CSV table of C-alpha atoms in Angstrom, one decimal:
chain,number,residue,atom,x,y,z
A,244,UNK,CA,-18.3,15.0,39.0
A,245,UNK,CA,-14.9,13.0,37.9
A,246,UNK,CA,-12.6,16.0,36.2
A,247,UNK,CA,-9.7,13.5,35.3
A,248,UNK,CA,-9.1,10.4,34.4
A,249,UNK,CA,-8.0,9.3,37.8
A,250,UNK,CA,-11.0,11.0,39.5
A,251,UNK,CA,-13.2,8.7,37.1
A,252,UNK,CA,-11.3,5.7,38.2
A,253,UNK,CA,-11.7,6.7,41.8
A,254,UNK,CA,-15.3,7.3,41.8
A,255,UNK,CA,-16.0,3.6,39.5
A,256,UNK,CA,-14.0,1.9,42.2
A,257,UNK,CA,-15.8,3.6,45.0
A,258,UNK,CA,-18.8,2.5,43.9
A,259,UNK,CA,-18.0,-0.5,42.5
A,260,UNK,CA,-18.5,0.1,39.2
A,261,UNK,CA,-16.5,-2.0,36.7
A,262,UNK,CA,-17.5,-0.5,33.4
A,263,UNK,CA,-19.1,3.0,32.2
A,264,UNK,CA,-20.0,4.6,29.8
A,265,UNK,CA,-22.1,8.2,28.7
A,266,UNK,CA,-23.4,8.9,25.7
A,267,UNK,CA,-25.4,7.8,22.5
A,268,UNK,CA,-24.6,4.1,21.7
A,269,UNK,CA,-25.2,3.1,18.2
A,270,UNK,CA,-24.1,0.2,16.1
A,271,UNK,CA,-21.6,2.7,14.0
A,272,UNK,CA,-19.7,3.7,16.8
A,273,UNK,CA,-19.4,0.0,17.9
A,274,UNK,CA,-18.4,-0.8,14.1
A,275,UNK,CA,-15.6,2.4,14.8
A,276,UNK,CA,-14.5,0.6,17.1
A,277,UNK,CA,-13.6,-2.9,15.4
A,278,UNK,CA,-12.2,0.0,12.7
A,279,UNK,CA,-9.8,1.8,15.0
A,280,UNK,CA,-8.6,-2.2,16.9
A,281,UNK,CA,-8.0,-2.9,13.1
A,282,UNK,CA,-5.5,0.0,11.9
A,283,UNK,CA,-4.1,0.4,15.1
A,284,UNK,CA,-2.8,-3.9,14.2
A,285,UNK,CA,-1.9,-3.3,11.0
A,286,UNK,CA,0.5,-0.3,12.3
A,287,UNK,CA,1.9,-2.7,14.4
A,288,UNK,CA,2.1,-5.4,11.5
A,289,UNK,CA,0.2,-7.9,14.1
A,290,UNK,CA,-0.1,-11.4,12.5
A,291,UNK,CA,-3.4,-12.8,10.8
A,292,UNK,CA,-3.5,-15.1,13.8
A,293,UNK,CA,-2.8,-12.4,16.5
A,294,UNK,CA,-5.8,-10.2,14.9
A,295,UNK,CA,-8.1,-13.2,15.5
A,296,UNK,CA,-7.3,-13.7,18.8
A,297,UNK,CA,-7.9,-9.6,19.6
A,298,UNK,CA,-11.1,-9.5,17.6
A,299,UNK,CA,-12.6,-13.3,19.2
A,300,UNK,CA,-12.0,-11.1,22.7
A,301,UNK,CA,-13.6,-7.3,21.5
A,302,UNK,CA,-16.6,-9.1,19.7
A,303,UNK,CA,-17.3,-10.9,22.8
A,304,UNK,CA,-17.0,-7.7,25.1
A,305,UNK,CA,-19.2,-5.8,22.7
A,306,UNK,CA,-21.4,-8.3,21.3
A,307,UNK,CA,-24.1,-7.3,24.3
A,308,UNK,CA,-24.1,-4.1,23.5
A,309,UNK,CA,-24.4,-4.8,19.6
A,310,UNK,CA,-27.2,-7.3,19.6
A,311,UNK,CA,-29.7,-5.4,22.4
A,312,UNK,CA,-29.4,-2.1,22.3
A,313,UNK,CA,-32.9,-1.5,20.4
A,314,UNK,CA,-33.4,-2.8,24.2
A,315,UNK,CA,-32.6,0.6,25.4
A,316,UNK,CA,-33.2,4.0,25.5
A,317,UNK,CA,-29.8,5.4,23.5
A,318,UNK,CA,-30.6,9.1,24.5
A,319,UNK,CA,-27.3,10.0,27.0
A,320,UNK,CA,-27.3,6.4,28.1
A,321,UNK,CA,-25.7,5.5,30.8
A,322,UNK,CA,-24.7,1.6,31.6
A,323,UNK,CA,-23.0,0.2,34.1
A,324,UNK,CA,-21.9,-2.9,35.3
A,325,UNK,CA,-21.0,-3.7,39.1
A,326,UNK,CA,-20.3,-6.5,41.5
A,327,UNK,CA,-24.1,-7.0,42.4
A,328,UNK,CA,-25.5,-8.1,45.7
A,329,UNK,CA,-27.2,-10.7,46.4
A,330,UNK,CA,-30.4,-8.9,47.7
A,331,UNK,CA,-30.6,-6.9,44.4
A,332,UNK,CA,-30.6,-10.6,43.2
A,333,UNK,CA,-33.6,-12.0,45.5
A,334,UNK,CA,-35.3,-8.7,44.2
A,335,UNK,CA,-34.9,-9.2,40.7
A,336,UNK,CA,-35.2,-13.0,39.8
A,337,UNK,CA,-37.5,-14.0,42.6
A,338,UNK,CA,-35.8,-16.8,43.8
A,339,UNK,CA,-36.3,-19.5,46.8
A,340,UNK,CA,-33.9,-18.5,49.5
A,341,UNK,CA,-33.7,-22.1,50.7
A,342,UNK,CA,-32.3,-23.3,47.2
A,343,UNK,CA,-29.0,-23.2,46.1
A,344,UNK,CA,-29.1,-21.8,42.5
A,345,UNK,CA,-27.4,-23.2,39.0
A,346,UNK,CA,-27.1,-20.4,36.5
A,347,UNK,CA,-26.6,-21.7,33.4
A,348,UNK,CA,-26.2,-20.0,29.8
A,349,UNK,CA,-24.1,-20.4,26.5
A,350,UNK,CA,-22.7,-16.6,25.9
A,351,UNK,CA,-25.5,-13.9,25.1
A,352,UNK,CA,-26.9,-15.2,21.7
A,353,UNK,CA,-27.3,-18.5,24.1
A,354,UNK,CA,-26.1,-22.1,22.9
A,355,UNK,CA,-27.9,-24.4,21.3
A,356,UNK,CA,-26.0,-27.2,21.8
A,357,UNK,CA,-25.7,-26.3,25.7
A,358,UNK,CA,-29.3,-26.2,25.9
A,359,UNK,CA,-30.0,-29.1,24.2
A,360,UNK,CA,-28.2,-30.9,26.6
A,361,UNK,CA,-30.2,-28.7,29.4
A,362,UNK,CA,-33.3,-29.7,28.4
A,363,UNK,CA,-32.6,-33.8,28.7
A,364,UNK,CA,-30.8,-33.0,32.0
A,365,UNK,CA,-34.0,-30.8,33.5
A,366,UNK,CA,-36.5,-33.8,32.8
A,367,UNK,CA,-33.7,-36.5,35.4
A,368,UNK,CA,-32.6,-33.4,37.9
A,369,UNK,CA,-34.1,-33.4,41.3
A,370,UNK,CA,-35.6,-29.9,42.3
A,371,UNK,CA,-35.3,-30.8,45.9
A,372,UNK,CA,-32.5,-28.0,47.2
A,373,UNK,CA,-32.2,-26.8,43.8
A,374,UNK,CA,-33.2,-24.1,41.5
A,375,UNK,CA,-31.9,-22.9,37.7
A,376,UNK,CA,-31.8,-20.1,36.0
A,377,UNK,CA,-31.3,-20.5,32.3
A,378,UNK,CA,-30.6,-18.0,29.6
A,379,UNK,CA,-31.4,-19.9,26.4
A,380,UNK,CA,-30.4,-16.7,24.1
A,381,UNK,CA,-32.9,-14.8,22.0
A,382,UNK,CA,-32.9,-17.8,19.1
A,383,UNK,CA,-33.7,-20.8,21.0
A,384,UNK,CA,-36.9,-18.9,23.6
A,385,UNK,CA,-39.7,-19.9,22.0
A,386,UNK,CA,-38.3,-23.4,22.3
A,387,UNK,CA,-37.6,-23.8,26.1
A,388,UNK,CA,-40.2,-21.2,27.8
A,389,UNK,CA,-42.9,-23.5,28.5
A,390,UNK,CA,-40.3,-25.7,30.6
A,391,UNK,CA,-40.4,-22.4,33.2
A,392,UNK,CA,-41.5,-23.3,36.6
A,393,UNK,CA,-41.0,-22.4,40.2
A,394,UNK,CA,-37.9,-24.2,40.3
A,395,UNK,CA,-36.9,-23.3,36.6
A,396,UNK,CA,-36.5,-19.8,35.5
A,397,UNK,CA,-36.1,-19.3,31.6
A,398,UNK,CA,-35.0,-16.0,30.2
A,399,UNK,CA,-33.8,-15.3,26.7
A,400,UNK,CA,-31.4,-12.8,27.8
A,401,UNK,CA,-30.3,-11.3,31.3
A,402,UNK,CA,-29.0,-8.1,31.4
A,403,UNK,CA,-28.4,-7.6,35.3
A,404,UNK,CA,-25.4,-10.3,34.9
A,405,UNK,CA,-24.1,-9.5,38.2
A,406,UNK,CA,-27.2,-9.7,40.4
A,407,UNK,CA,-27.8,-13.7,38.7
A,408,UNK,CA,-23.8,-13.8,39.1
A,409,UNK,CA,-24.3,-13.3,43.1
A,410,UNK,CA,-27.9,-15.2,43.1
A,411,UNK,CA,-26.0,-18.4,42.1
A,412,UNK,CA,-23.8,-21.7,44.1
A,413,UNK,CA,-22.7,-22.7,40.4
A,414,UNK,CA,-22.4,-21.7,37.2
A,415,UNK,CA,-22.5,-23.6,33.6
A,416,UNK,CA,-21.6,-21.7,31.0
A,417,UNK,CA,-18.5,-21.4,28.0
A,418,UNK,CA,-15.6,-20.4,28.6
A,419,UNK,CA,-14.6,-16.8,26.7
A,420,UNK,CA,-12.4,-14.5,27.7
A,421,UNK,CA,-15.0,-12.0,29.4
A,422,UNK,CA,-17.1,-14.6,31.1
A,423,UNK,CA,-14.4,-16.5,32.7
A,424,UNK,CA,-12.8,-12.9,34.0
A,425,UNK,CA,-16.5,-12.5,35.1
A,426,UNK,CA,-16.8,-15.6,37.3
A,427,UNK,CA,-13.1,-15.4,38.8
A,428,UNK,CA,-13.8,-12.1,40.0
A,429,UNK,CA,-17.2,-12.8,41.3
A,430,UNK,CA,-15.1,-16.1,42.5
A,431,UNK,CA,-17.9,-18.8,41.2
A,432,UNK,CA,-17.6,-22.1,41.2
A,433,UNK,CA,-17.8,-23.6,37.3
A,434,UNK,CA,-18.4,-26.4,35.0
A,435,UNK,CA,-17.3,-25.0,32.0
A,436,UNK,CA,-17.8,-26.5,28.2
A,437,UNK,CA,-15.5,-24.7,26.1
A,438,UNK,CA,-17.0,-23.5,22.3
A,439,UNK,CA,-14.7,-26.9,20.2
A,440,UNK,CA,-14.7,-24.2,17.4
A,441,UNK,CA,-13.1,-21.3,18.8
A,442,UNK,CA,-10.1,-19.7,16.8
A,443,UNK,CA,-7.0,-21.1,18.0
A,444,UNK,CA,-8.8,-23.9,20.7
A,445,UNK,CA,-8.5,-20.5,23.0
A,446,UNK,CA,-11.9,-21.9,25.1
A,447,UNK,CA,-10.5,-25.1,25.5
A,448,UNK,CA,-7.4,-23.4,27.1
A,449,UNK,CA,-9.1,-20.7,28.9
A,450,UNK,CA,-11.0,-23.4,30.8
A,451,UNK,CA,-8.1,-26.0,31.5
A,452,UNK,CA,-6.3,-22.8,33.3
A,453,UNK,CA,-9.5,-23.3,36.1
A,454,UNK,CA,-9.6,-27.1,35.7
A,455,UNK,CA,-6.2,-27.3,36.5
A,456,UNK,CA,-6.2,-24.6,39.5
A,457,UNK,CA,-9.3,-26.4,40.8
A,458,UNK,CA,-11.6,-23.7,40.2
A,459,UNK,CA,-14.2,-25.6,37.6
A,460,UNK,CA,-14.6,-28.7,36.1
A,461,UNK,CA,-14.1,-29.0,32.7
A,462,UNK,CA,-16.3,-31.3,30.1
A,463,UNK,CA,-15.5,-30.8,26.3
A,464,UNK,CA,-18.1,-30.7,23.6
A,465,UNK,CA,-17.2,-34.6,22.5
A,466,UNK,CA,-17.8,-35.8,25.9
A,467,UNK,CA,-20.7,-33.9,27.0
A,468,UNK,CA,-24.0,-35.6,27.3
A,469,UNK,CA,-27.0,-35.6,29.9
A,470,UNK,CA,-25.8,-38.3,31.8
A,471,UNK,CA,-22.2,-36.6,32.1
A,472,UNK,CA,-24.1,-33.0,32.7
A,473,UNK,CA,-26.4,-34.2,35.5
A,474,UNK,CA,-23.8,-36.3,36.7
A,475,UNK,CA,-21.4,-33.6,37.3
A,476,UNK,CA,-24.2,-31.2,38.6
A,477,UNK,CA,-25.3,-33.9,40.9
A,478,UNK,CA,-21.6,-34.2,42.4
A,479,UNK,CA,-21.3,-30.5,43.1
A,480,UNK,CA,-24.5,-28.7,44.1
A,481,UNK,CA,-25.2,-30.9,47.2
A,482,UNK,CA,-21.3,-30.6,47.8
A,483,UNK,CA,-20.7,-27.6,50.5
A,484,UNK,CA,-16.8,-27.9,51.1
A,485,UNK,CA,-15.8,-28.8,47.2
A,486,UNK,CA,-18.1,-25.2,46.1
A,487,UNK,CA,-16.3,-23.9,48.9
A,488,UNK,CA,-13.0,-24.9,47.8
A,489,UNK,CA,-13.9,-24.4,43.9
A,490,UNK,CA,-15.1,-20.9,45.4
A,491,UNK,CA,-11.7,-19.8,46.7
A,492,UNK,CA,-9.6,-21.1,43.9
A,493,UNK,CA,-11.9,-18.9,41.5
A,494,UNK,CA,-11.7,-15.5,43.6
A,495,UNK,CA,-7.3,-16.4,43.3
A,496,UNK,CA,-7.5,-16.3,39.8
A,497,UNK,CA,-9.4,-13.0,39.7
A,498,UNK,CA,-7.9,-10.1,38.9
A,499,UNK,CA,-9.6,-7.0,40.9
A,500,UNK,CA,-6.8,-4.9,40.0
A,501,UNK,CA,-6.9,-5.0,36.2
A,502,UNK,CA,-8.8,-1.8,35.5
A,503,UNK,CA,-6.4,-0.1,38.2
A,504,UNK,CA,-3.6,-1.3,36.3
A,505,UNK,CA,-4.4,-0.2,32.7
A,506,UNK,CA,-5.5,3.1,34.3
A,507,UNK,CA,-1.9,3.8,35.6
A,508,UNK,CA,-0.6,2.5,32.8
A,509,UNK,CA,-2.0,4.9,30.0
A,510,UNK,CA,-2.1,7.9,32.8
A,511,UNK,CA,2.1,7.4,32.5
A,512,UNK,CA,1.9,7.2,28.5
A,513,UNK,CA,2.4,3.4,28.4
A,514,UNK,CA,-0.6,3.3,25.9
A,515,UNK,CA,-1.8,0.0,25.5
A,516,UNK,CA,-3.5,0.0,22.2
């Protein structure tokens, strides 16, 4: 059992564990959370803007957590998230190993106007070497479940994200904060479709950082359609050396280290909130 902080750190990274946490989970200690991120701002006479950049980044990394966790048993809860394997993967979503795998989704409460554009592109896309896996969000289920198939998997919300992380050659998706710190460390190949009404164009930004580094392609809201979707799903997944190369530039923007860093940080007093 970890007996300091270090200890913990050294055990998490042993086992690969990126996140952890013990105890009862309820929605007011998540809300006591927003609470303390709030005074400890206002201390620090943060601007208006500045706040709604820091909260856009905590909502999304607790937002999970917030919205499912009638999902779970609260009673000394443990969750975890790690790295994932690939045969953890095979064993949980069933997949074709002959397939190379798309793993699409729009954030946790899912995207409407992602999916929308999903569901025109599933009725042109050859399922020849293919296979998806779709998380619609809890709204827009009911919608798209009939669509599942052998080649089609449709879930409202996935909560082993690193097992369909590892499971997949390329991933759709927004591009927050947490999910593109997820993919770059898993180093996935991307096409991302940043959220147009994000505070401060900060999805927009986050994903021209990977364009730009050739890590994902990048297709905003105004220019996405079917045609433009398939079209740019088409040009990767039957395209070995450009996932490769997409691949690489991913894992170089990922930073393995960060936990590590913050650790050593607040273990010298540097405290960081």
């Amino acid at each position: 059992m970890a007996t300091t902080t270090f200890d913990l750190y050294n055990l998490m990274e042993r086992d690969k564990v990126l996140l952890a946490f013990k105890g009862t989970i309820t929605s007011d200690l998540l809300s006591s959370v927003f609470q303390i991120m709030e005074s400890k701002m206002d201390d620090l006479n943060d601007s208006p803007a500045t706040k709604k950049k820091v909260f856009n980044v905590l909502v999304e990394c607790l937002q999970n957590l917030y919205h499912h966790i009638d999902d779970f048993d609260n009673e000394n809860a443990i969750y975890e998230s790690s790295k994932g394997d690939k045969k953890s993967a095979i064993d949980e979503f069933e997949p074709s190993i002959k397939k190379r795998t798309i793993f699409i989704f729009g954030g946790s409460q899912g995207s409407r106007f992602l999916n929308h554009s999903l569901s025109e592109v599933i009725k042109k896309i050859n399922f020849k070497n293919i296979q998806i896996l779709w998380q619609t969000g809890d709204k827009d289920y009911q919608k798209y479940e009939g669509l599942s198939n052998k080649n089609l998997r449709v879930d409202p919300f996935i909560t082993d994200m690193a097992s369909a992380y590892s499971l997949s050659d390329l991933v759709v998706c927004r591009s927050g904060a947490l999910t593109l710190s997820e993919i770059t460390a898993c180093g996935k190949p991307s096409i991302l479709i940043p959220f147009a009404a994000a505070a401060g164009n900060h999805q927009l930004k986050n994903a021209e950082t990977l364009s730009k580094k050739g890590a994902s392609i990048l297709i905003e809201e105004k220019d996405l359609n079917a045609k433009v979707l398939l079209l740019n799903i088409n040009n990767l997944i039957n395209n070995e050396s450009k996932l490769e190369s997409m691949s690489k530039a991913s894992k170089n923007l990922g930073n393995l280290e960060a936990t590590k860093m913050i650790v050593e940080q607040v273990i010298k007093g540097n405290h960081l909130v």
